[in-house]
Coordinates of C-alpha atoms in Angstrom, one line a residue:
X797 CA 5.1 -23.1 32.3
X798 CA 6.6 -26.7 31.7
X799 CA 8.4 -26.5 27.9
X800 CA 6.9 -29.0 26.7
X801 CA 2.9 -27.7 27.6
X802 CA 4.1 -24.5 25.9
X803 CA 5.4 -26.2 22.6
X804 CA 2.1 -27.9 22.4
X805 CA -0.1 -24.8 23.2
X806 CA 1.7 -23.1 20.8
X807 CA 1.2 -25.6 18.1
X808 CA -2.6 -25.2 18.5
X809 CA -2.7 -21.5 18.4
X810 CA -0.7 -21.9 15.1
X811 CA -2.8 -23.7 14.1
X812 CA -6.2 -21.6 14.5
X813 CA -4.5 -18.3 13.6
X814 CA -3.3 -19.6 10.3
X815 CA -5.0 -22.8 9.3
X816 CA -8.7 -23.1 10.7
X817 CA -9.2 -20.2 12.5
X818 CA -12.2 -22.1 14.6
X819 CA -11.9 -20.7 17.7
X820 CA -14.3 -22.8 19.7
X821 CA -12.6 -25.9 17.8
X822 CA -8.9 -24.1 19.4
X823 CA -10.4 -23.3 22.9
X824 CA -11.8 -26.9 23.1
X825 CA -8.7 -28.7 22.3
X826 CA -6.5 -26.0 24.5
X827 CA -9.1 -26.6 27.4
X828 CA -8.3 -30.5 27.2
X829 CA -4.4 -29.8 27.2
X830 CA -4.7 -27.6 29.7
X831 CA -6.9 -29.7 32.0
X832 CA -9.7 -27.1 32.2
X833 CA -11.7 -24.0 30.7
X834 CA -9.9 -21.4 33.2
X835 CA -6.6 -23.1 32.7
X836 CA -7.2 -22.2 28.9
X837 CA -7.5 -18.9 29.7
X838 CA -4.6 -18.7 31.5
X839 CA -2.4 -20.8 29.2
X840 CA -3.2 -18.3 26.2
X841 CA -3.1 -15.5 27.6
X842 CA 0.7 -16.5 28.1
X843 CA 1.1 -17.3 24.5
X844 CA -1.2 -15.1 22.7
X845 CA 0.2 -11.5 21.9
X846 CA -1.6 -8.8 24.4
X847 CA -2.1 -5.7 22.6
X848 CA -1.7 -4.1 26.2
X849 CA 2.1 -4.6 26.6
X850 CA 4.2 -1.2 26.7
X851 CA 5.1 -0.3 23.4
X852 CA 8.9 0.3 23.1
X853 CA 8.7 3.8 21.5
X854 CA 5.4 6.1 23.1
X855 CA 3.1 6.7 20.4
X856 CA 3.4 10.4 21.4
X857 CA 7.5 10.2 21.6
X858 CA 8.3 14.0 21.5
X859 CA 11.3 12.9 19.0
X860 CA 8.4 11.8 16.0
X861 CA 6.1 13.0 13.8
X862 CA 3.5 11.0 12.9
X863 CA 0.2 10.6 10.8
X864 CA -2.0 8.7 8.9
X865 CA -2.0 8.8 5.2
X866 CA -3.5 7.3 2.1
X867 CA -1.0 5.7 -0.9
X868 CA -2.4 5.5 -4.2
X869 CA -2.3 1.6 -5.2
X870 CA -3.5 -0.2 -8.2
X871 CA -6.5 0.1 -10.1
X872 CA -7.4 3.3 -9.0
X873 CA -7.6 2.3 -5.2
X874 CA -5.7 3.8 -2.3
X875 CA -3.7 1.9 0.9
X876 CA -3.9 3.8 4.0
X877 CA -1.5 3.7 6.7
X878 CA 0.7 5.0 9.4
X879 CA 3.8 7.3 9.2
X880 CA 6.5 8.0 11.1
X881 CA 9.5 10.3 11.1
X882 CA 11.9 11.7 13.2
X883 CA 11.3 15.4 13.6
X884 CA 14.8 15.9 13.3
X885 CA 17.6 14.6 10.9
X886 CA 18.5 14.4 7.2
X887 CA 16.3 16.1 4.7
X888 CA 16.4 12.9 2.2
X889 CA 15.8 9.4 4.1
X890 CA 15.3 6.2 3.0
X891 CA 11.7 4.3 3.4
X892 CA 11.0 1.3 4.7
X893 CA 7.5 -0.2 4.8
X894 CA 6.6 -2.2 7.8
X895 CA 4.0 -4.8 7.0
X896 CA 1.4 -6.1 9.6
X897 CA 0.8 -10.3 10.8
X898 CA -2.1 -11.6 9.8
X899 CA -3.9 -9.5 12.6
X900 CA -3.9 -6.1 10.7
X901 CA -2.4 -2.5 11.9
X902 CA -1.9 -3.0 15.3
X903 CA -0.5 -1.1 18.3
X904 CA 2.3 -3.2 17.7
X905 CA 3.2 -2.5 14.3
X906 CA 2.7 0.6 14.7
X907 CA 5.4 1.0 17.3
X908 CA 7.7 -1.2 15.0
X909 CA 7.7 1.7 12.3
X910 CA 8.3 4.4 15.5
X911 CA 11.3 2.3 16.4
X912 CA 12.4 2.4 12.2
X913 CA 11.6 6.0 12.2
X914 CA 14.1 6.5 15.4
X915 CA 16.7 4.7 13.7
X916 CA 16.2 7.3 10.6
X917 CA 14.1 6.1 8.3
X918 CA 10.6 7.1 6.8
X919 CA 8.3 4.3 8.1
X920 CA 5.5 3.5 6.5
X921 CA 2.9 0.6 8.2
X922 CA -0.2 0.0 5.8
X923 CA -2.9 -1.1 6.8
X924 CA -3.7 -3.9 3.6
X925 CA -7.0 -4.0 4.7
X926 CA -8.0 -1.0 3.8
X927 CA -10.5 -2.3 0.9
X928 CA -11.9 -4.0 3.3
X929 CA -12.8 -0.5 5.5
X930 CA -9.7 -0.7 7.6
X931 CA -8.3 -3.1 10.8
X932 CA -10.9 -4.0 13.2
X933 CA -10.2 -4.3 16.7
X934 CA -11.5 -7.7 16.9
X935 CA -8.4 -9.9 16.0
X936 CA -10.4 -12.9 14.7
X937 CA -12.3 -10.8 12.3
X938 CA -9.1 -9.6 11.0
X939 CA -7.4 -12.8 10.2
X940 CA -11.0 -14.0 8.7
X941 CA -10.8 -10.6 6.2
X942 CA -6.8 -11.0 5.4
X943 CA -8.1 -14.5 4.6
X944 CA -10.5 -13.5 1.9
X945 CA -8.2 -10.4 0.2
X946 CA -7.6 -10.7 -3.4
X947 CA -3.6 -11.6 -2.8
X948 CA -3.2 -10.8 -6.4
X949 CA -4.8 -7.0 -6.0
X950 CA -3.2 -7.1 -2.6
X951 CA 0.6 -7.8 -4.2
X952 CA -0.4 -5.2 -6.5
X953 CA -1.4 -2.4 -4.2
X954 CA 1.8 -3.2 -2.5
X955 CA 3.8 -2.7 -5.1
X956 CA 2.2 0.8 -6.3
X957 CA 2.7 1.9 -2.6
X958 CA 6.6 1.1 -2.6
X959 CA 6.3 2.8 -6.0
X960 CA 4.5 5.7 -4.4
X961 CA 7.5 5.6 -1.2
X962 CA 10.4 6.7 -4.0
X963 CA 9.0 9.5 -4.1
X964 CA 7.4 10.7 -1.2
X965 CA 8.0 14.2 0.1
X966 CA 11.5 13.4 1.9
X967 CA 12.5 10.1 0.6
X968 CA 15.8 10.2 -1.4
X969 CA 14.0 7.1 -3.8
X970 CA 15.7 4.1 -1.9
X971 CA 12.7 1.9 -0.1
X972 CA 13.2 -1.3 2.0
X973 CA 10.2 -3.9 3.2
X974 CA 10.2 -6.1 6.2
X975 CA 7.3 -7.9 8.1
X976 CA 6.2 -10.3 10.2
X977 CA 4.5 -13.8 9.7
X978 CA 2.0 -12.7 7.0
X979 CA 3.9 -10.0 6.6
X980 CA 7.0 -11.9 6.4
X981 CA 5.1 -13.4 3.2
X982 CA 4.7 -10.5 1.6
X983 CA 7.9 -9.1 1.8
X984 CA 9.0 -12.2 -0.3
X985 CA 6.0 -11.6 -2.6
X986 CA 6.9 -7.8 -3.1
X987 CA 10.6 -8.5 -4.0
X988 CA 8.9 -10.7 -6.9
X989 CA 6.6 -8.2 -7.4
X990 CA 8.3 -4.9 -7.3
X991 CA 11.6 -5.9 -9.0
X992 CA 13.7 -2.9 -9.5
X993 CA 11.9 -1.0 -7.3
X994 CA 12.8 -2.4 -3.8
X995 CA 16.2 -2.1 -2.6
X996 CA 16.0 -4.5 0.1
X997 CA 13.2 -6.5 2.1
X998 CA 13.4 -8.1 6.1
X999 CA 11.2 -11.3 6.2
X1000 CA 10.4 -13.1 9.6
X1001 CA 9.4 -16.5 9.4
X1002 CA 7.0 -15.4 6.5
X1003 CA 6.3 -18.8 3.8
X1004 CA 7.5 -18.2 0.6
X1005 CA 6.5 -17.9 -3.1
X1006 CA 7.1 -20.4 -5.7
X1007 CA 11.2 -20.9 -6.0
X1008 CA 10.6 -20.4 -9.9
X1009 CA 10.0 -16.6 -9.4
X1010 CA 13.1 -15.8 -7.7
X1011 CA 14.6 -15.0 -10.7
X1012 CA 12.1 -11.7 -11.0
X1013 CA 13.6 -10.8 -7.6
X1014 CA 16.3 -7.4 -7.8
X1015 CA 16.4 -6.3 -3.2
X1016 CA 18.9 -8.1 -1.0
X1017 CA 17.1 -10.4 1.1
X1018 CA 17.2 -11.3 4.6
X1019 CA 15.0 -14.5 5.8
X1020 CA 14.9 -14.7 9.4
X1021 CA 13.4 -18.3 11.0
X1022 CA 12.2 -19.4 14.2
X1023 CA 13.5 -22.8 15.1
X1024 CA 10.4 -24.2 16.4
X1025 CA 8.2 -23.1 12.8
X1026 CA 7.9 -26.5 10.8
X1027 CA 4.9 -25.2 9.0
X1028 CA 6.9 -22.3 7.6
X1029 CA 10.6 -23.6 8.1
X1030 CA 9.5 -26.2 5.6
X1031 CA 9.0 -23.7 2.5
X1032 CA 12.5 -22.2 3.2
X1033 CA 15.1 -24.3 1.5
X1034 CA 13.6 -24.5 -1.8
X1035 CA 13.1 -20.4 -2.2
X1036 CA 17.0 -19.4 -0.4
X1037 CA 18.0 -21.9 -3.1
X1038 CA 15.9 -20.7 -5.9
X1039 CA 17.4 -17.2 -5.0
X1040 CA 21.1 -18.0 -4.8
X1041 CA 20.3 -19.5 -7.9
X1042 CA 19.0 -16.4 -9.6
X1043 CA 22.5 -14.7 -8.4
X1044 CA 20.0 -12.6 -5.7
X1045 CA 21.8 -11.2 -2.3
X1046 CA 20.2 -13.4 0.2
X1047 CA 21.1 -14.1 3.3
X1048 CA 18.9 -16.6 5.7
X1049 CA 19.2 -16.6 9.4
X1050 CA 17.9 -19.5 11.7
X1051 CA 17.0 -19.1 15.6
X1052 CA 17.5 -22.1 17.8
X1053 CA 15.3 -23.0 20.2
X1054 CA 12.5 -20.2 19.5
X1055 CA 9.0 -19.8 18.2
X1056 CA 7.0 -18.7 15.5
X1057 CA 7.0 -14.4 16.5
X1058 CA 9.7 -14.4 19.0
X1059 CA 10.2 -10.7 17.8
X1060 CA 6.8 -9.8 18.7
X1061 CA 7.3 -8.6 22.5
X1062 CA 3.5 -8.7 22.7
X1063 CA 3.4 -12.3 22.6
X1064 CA 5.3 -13.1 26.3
X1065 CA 5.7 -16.5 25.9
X1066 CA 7.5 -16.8 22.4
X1067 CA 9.0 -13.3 22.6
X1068 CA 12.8 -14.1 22.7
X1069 CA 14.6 -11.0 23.5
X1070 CA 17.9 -12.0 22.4
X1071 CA 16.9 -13.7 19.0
X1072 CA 14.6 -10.4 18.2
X1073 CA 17.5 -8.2 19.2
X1074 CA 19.7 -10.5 16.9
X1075 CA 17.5 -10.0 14.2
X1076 CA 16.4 -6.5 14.2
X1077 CA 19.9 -4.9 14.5
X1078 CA 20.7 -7.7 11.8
X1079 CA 17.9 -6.1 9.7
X1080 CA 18.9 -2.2 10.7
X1081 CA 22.4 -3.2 9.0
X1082 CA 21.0 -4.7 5.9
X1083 CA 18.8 -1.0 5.6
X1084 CA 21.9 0.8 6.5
X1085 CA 24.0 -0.6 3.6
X1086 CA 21.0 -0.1 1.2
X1087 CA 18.6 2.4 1.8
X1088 CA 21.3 5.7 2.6

């Protein structure tokens, strides 16, 4: 695929997962850069991620234990979600909650917190739309339902769940974040959030809060960007700024030449292997120095 059909492609399916999300509006234009309805097709199933692909850890790995369980968040409610843990190792571990894209609790995150849970950690992926009577497998339905959540109540459930993860049968009290696109977002927004209470959060190319509330931030951060990500590159400055300012531990990380989710190896065309190896053993380093 020529680079510069991709780049455009890519733009437009960036811009109905998290602007419009009018898919006949997307297909239409895709069809016209593609030169056709079948080349459409084609074209995004090359840049779309494909719940099919082969996770990286089997989600019956012999090596895991895992289950789904229910949180208690604010206001009385609950957050379910997936967990997994090694069926071997330490009897304390640190947590780390894995939070979804803008697609819900998918395949793929839940193979994310199987590959955290290998590396020794409790991993814990909720599903945040849980009020909403869980994930659907329809992925346009579940960007239209993150799109109407409460993001305050959201936050808050958040929060209570990381509150809930210090101290869960197992955890020695130390609980990390990180997440993707969306999820990148909120890790930003439960460092504000959670204060005291999150050691440390993993953010990929997730937009950020207002700079002022930085200062109500307490976790080491790590900010992880895709080079080709203006729509999200462009809220970065002000916030690693606002942190550095409030004397936080951040460090930011920027990936030439890649694309908005290249750690997402569902999504072949803007999976970059080295950049997502870059970053996740960057991230694994940042939980090993504060989560044991």
């Amino acid at each position: 695929m020529p680079d510069d059909l991709k780049a455009r492609a890519i733009a437009l399916y960036d811009q109905f997962t998290h602007v419009h999300h009018n898919r006949r509006a997307f297909m239409r234009d895709l069809a016209a850069l593609a030169g056709g309805a079948v080349a459409a097709e084609a074209l995004l199933a090359a840049i779309a991620p494909n719940a099919l692909q082969a996770a990286q850890v089997a989600s019956d790995d012999p090596r895991l234990k895992t289950q789904i369980v229910a949180l208690p968040a604010a206001d009385g409610r609950s957050v379910q979600g997936y967990l997994a843990i090694a069926a071997k190792g330490a009897r304390r571990r640190g947590v780390v909650m894995v939070v979804h894209e803008n697609r819900g609790l998918n395949d793929h995150i839940r193979d994310v917190a199987r590959r955290l849970a290998l590396a020794g950690y409790i991993a814990f992926a909720p599903d945040f739309l849980t009020s909403a009577g869980g994930t659907p497998a329809n992925e346009d339905e579940a960007r239209s339902l993150i799109g109407k959540l409460d993001l305050a109540a959201t936050i808050a459930d958040g929060t209570a769940a990381i509150r809930a993860l210090k101290s869960y049968p197992g955890s020695n009290g130390h609980v990390g974040v990180v997440g993707f696109c969306w999820g990148g977002a909120m890790v930003n927004r439960l460092a504000v959030a959670a204060g005291p209470d999150l050691a440390a959060g993993s953010a990929f190319y997730g937009p950020t809060p207002d700079p002022a509330l930085a200062s109500q931030v307490r976790a080491r951060l790590q900010l992880h960007y895709a080079g080709n990500d203006p729509r999200v590159n462009g809220t970065a400055d002000a916030w690693v700024q606002g942190l550095k300012a409030a004397g936080v531990s951040v460090e930011r990380f920027d990936y030439s030449g890649t694309e908005h989710a290249f750690h997402n190896d569902t999504a072949v065309a803007r999976y970059n292997p080295a950049a997502a190896r870059l970053a996740w053993d960057r991230t694994l380093k940042l939980f090993a120095q504060t989560l044991r």
